[in-house]
Short mmCIF file of C-alpha atoms in Angstrom, two decimals:
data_model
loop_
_atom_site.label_atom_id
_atom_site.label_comp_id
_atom_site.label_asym_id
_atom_site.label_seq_id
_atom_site.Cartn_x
_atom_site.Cartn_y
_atom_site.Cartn_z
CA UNK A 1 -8.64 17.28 23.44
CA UNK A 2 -5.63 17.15 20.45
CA UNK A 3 -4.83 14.33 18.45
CA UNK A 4 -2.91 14.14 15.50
CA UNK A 5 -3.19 13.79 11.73
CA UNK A 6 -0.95 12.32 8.76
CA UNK A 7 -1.62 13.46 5.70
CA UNK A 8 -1.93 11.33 2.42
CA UNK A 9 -1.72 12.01 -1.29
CA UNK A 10 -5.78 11.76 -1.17
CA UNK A 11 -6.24 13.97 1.84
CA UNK A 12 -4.06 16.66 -0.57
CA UNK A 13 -5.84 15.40 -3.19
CA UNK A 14 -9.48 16.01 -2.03
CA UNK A 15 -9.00 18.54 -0.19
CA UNK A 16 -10.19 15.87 2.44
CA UNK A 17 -9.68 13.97 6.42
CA UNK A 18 -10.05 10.85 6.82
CA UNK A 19 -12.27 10.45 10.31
CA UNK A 20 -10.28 9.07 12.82
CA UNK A 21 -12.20 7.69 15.89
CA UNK A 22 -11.51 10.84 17.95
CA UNK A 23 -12.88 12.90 15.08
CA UNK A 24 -15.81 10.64 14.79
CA UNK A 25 -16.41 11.06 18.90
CA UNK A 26 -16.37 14.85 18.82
CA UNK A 27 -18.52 15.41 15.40
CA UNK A 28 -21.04 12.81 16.38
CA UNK A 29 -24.31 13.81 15.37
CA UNK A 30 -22.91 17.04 13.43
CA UNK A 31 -22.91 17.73 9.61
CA UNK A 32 -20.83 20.80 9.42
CA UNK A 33 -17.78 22.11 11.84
CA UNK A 34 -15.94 25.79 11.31
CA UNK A 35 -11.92 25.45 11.18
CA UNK A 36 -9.77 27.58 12.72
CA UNK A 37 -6.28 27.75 11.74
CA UNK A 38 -3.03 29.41 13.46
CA UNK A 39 -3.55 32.69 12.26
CA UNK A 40 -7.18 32.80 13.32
CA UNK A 41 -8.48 32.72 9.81
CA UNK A 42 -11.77 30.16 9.69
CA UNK A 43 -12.95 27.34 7.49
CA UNK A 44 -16.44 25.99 6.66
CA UNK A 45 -15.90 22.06 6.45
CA UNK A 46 -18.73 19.55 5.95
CA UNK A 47 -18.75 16.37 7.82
CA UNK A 48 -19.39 13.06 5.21
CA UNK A 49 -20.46 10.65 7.08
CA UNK A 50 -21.46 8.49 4.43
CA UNK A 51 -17.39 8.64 3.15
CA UNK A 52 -16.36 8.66 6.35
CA UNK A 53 -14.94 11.74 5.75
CA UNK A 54 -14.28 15.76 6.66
CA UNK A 55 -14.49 18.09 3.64
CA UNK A 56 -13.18 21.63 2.99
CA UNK A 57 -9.57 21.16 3.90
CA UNK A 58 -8.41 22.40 0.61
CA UNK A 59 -8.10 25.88 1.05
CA UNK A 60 -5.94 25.10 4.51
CA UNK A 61 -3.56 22.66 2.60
CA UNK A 62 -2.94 25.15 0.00
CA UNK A 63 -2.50 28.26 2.66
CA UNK A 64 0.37 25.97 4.48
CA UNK A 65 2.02 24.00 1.44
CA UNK A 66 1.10 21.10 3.24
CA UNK A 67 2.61 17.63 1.33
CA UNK A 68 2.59 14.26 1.60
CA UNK A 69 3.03 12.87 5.35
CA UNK A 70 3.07 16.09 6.37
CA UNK A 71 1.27 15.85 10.46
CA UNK A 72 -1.72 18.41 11.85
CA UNK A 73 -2.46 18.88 15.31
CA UNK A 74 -6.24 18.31 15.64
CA UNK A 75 -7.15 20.90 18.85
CA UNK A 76 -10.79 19.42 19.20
CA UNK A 77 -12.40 22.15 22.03
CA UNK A 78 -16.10 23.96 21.64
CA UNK A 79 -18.26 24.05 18.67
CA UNK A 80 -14.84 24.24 16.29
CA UNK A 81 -11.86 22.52 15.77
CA UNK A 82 -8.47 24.13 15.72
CA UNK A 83 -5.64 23.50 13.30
CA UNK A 84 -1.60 23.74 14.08
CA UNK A 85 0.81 22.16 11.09
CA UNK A 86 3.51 20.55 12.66
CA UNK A 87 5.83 20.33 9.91
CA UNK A 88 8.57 22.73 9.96
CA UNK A 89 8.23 23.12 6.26
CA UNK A 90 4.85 24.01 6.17
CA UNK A 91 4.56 27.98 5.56
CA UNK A 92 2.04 30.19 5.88
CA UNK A 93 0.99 31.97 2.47
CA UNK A 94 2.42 35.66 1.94
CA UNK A 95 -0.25 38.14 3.64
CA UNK A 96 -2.51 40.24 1.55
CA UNK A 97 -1.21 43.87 0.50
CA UNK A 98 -3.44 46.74 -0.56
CA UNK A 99 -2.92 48.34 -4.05
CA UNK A 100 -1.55 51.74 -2.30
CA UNK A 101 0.88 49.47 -0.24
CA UNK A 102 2.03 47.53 -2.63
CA UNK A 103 5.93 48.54 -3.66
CA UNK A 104 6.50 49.02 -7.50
CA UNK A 105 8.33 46.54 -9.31
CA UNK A 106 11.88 47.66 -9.83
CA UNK A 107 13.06 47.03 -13.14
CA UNK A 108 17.05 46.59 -12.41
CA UNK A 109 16.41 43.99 -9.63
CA UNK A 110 15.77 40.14 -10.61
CA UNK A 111 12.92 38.83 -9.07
CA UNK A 112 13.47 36.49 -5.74
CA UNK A 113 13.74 32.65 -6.28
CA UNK A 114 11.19 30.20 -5.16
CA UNK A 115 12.33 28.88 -1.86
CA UNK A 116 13.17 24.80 -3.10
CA UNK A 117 10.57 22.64 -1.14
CA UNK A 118 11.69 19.58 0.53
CA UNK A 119 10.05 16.66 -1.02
CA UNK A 120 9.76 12.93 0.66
CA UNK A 121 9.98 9.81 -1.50
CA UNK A 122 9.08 6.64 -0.95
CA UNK A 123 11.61 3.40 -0.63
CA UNK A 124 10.45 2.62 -4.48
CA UNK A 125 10.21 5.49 -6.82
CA UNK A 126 8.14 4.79 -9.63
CA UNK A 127 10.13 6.31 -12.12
CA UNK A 128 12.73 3.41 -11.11
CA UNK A 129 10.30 -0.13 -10.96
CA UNK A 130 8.44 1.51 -14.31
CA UNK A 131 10.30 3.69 -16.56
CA UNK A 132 7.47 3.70 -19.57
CA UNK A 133 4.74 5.39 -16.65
CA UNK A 134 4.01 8.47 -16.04
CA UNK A 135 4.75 10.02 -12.50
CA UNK A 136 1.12 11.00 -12.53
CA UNK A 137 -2.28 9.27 -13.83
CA UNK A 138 -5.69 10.32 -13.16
CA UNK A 139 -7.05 8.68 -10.17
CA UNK A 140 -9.79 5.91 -10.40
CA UNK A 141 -12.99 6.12 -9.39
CA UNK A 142 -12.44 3.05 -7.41
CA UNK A 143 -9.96 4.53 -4.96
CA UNK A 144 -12.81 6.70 -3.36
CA UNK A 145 -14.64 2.88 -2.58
CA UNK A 146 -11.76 1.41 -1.41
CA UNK A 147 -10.91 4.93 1.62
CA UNK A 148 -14.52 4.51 2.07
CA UNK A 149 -13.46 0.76 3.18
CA UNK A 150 -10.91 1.46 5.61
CA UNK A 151 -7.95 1.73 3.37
CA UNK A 152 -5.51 4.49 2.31
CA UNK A 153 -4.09 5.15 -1.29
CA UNK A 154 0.06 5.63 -1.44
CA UNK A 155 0.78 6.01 -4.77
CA UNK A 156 0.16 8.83 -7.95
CA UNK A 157 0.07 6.02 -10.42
CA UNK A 158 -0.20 2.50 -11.36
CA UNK A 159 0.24 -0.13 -10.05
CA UNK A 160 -2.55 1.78 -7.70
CA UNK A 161 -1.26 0.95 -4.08
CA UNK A 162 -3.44 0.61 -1.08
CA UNK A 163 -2.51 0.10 2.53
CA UNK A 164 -5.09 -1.26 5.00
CA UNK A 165 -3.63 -0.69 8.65
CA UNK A 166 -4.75 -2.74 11.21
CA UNK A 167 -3.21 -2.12 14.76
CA UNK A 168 -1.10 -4.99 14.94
CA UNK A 169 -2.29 -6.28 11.11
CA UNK A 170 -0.78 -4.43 8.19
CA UNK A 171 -0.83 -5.48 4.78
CA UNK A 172 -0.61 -3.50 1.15
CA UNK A 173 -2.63 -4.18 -1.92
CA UNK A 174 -1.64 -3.41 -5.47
CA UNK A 175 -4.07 -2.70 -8.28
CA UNK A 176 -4.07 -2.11 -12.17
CA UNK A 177 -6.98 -1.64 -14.59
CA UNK A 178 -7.78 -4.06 -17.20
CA UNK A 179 -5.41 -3.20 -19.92
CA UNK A 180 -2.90 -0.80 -17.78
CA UNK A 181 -0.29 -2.59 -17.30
CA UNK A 182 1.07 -6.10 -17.77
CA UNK A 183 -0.10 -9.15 -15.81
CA UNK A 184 2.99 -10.58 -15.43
CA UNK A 185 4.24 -6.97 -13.95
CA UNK A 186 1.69 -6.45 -11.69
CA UNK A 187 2.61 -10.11 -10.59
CA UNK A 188 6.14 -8.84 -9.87
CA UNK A 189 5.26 -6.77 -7.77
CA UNK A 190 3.97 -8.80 -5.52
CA UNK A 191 6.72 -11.23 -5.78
CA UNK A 192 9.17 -8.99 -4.65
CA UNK A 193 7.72 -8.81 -1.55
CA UNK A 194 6.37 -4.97 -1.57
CA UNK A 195 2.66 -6.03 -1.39
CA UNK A 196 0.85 -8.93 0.00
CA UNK A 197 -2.09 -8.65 -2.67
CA UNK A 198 -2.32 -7.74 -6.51
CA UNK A 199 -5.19 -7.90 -8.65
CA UNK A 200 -6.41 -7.02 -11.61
CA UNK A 201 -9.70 -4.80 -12.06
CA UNK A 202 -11.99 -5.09 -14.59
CA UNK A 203 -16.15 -4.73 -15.17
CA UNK A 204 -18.09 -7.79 -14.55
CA UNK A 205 -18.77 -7.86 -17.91
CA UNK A 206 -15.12 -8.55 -18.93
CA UNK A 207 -14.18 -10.94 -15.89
CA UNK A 208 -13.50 -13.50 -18.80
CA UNK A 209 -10.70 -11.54 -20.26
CA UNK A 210 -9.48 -10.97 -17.12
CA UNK A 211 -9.21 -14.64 -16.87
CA UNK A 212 -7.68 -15.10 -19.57
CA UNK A 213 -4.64 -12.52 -18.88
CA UNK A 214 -4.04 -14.08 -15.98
CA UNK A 215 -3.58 -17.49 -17.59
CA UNK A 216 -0.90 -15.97 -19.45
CA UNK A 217 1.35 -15.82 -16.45
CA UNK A 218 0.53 -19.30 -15.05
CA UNK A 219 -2.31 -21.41 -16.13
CA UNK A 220 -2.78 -23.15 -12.45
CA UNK A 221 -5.28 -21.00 -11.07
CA UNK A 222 -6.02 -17.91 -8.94
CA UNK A 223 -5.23 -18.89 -5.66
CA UNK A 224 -1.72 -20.89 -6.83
CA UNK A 225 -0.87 -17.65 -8.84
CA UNK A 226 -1.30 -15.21 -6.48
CA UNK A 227 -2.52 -12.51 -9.02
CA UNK A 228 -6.47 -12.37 -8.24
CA UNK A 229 -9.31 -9.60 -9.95
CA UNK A 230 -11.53 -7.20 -8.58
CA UNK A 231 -14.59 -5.55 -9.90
CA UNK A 232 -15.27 -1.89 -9.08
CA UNK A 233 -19.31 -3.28 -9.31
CA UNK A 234 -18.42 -5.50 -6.15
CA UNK A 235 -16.25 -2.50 -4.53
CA UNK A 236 -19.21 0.07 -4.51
CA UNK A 237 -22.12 -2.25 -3.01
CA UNK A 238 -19.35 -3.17 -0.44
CA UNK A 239 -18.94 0.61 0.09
CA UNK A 240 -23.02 1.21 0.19
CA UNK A 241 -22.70 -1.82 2.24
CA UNK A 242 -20.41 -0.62 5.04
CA UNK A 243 -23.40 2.46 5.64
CA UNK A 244 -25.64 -0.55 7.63
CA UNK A 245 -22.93 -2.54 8.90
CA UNK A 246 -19.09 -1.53 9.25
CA UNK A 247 -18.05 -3.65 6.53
CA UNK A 248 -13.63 -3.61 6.70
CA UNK A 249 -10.34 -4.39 5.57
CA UNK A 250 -10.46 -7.77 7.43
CA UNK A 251 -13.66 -8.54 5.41
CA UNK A 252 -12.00 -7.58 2.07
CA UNK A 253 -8.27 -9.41 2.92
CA UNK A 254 -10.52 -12.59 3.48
CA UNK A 255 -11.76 -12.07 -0.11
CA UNK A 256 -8.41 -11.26 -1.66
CA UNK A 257 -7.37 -14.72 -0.24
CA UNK A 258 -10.28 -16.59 -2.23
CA UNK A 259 -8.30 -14.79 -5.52
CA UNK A 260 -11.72 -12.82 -6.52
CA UNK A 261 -13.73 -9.73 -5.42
CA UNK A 262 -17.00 -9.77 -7.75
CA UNK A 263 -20.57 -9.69 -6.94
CA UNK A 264 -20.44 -13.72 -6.85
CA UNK A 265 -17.97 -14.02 -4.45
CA UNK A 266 -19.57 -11.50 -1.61
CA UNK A 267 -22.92 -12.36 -1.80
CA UNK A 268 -21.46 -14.33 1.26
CA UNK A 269 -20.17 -11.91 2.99
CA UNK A 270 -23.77 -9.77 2.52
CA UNK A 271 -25.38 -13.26 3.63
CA UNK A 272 -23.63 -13.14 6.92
CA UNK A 273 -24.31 -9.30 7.48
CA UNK A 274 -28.08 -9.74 6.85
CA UNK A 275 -28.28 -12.19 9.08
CA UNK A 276 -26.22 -10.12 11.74
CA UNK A 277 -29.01 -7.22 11.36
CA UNK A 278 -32.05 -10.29 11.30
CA UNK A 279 -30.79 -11.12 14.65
CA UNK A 280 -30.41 -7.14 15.91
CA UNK A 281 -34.01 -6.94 14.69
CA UNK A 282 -34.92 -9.83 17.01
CA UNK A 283 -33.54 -7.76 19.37
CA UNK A 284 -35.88 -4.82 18.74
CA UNK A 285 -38.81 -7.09 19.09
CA UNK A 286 -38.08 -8.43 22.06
CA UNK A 287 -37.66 -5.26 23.66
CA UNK A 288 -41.01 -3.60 22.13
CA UNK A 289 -42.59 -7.32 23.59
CA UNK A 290 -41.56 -6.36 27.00
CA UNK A 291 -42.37 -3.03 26.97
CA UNK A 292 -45.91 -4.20 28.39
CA UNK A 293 -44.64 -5.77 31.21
CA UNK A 294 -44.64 -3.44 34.52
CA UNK A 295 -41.32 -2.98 36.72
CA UNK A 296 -40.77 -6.13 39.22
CA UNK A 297 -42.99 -7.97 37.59
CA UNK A 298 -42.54 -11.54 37.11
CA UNK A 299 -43.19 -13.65 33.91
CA UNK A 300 -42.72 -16.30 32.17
CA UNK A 301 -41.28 -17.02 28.80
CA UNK A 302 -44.33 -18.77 27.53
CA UNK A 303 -46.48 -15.39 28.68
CA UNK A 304 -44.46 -13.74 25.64
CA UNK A 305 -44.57 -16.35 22.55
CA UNK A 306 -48.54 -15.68 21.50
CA UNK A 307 -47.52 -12.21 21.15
CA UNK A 308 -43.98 -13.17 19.88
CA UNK A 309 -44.99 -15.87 16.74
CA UNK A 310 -46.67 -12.74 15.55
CA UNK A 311 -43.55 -11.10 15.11
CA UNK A 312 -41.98 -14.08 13.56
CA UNK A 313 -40.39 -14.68 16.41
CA UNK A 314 -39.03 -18.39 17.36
CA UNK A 315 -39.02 -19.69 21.24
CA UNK A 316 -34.99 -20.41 21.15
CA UNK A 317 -34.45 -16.74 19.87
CA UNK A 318 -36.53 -15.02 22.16
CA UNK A 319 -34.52 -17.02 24.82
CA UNK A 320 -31.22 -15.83 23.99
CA UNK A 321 -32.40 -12.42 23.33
CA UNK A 322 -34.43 -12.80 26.95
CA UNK A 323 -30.60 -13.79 28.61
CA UNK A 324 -28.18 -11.44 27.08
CA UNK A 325 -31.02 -8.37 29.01
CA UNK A 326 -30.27 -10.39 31.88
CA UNK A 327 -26.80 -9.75 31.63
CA UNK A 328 -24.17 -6.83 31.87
CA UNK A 329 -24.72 -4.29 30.43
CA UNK A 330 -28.28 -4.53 30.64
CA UNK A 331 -29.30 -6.04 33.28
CA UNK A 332 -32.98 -5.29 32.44
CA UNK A 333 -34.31 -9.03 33.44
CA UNK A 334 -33.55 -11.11 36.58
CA UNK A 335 -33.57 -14.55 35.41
CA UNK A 336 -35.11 -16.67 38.53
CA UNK A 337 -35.66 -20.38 37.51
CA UNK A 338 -35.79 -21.36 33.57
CA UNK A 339 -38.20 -19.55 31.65
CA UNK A 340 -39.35 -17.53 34.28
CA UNK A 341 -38.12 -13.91 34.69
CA UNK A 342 -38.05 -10.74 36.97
CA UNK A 343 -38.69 -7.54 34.81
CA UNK A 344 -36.47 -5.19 37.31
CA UNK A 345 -37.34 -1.26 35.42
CA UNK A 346 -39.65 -0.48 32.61
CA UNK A 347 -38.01 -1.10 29.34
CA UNK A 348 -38.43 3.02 28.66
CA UNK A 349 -36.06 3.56 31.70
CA UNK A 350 -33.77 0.80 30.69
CA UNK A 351 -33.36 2.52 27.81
CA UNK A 352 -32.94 6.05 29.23
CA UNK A 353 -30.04 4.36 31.29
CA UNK A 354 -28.41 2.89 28.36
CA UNK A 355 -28.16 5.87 26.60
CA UNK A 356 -26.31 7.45 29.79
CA UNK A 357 -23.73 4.67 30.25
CA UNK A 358 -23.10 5.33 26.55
CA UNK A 359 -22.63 9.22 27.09
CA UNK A 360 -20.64 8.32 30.40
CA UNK A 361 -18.12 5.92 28.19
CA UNK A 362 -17.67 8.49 25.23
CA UNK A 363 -16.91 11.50 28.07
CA UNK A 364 -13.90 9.08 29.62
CA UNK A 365 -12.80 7.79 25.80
CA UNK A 366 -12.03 11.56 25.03
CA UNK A 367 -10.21 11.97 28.42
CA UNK A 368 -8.40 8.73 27.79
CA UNK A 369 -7.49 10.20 23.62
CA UNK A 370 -6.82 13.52 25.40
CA UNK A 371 -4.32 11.67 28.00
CA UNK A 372 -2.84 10.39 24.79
#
């Protein structure tokens, strides 16, 4: 199977890979992979789940004077995946001489120039919009929570921009540190069309301040000014969060609306999730409840609840838990009449057939991204 790569400032960055969903099919369950390049010459890489990330890419970026939007051909075959640049730029590094091979310097002859690198640039320089910046800033630690999320960083400086892409559902988010820049210019940018969100980051500590700066530009509130804040508190338990549930870009454009990411404002958000993995613990439950009950057996809802109000477990969610096994894919129960039920296969089977139809579905997804 191949599929195909763009590089971003952080991949170069890091020395990092962002894991794509055909990555993530072919590492599953690994936490290291060997790279093999064009010229044969291997790679140890780590697999980061946690970051959603592949690590070790450095020393390959730096062999091939890879840059920005430069593309990678992902050959994903065996224990190993194989690595092709595409860009006709790209160049491997000048091979390794031996000290009784290596020609002499000659004094009368100027050394060769440094063949000029081609260099993309995006539709806004930032030595245009902000003269006064540097090119280059260090980069915060709240980028790394914000890839983690689902979105990718696209510029070396502030205003830091992000760009969540959605299928069908783009959108770009610009972001300055308490202090680095101008409210009012941070505004602009988003006024001028080249983001859909700006905000402001600062501590929890100092969302007052915050507050306060952005009153400067228009004292009618968040939502009317379209200038909103972020804490990088709220950005890393969103990040831990995403580890138990895949917290996304839709989740965080929903909070960018409200004007406000802080610990406040998505403790609804981790409301909703915990009540998400409540329910897929109900689900659990029932199954270790029915793992008594023999194959075409029949029973009766009310056979279960003695065991099942023990677990915590109310009547009307046993129910729906009790109809979606009677359903595709499962198709565990037979429901015959209300309440009363046909157990078709032992729930250890059921499972052993699950976990099948889930090996049979990843084999066709890689034909179908190989196809691609």
């Amino acid at each position: 199977m191949t599929a195909r790569y763009v590089l971003t400032s952080a991949c170069l960055t890091s020395g990092t890979m962002n894991l794509t969903q055909s990555l993530r099919v072919f590492l599953q369950g690994r936490d290291k992979i060997v790279l093999r390049d064009e010229d044969g010459e291997t790679y140890d890489a780590c697999v980061n789940w946690q970051h959603n990330r592949l690590e070790g890419l450095a020393p390959y970026y730096a062999k091939r004077r890879l840059g920005v939007n430069d593309k990678i051909a992902l050959h994903l075959e065996g224990g190993e995946i194989g690595l092709e640049a595409l860009t006709p730029s790209a160049k491997p590094a000048r091979p390794r001489s031996t000290e009784s091979e290596r020609p002499r310097p000659q004094p009368a002859e100027p050394l060769p120039e440094k063949p000029e690198k081609r260099v993309k640039v995006t539709p806004y320089p930032k030595e245009v919009i902000f003269p006064h910046k540097p090119a280059t800033s260090e980069v915060p630690a709240f980028s790394a929570d914000l890839e983690v999320l689902g979105f990718s960083r696209e510029s070396s400086s502030a205003p830091w921009v992000f760009r969540a892409a959605m299928g069908r559902r783009t959108f770009h988010l610009a972001l300055a540190k308490f202090g680095e820049m101008e409210a009012k210019e941070l505004l602009s940018y988003r006024q001028q069309g080249r983001v859909q969100y700006a905000a402001i980051v600062v501590g929890e500590s100092s969302k007052a301040e915050a507050l306060a700066e952005i009153a400067t530009v228009r004292p009618s509130g968040l939502l009317q000014v379209g200038l909103g804040y972020v804490s990088p508190e709220a950005l890393q338990r969103l990040a831990k969060l995403r580890s138990a549930f895949p917290v996304g870009p839709l989740d965080i454009e929903r909070l960018l609306r409200e004007g406000r990411i802080d610990l406040e404002a998505i403790q609804g958000l981790e409301n909703e999730i915990s009540k998400v993995l409540h329910e897929r613990g109900h689900f659990s439950a029932v199954l270790t409840l029915l793992a008594d009950q023999r194959p075409q057996q029949v029973f009766l809802l009310a056979d279960l609840m003695p065991m099942a109000r023990e677990m915590n477990l109310e009547a009307d969610h046993l129910q729906e838990v009790l109809q979606s096994l009677s359903s595709p894919p499962f198709l565990l129960l037979k429901r015959l009449s209300p309440g009363e039920f046909l157990m078709r296969q032992s729930v250890e089977q059921a499972l052993a057939d699950w976990a099948e139809y889930a090996q049979v579905m990843s084999r066709r997804l890689q034909g179908v991204l190989q196809d691609w």
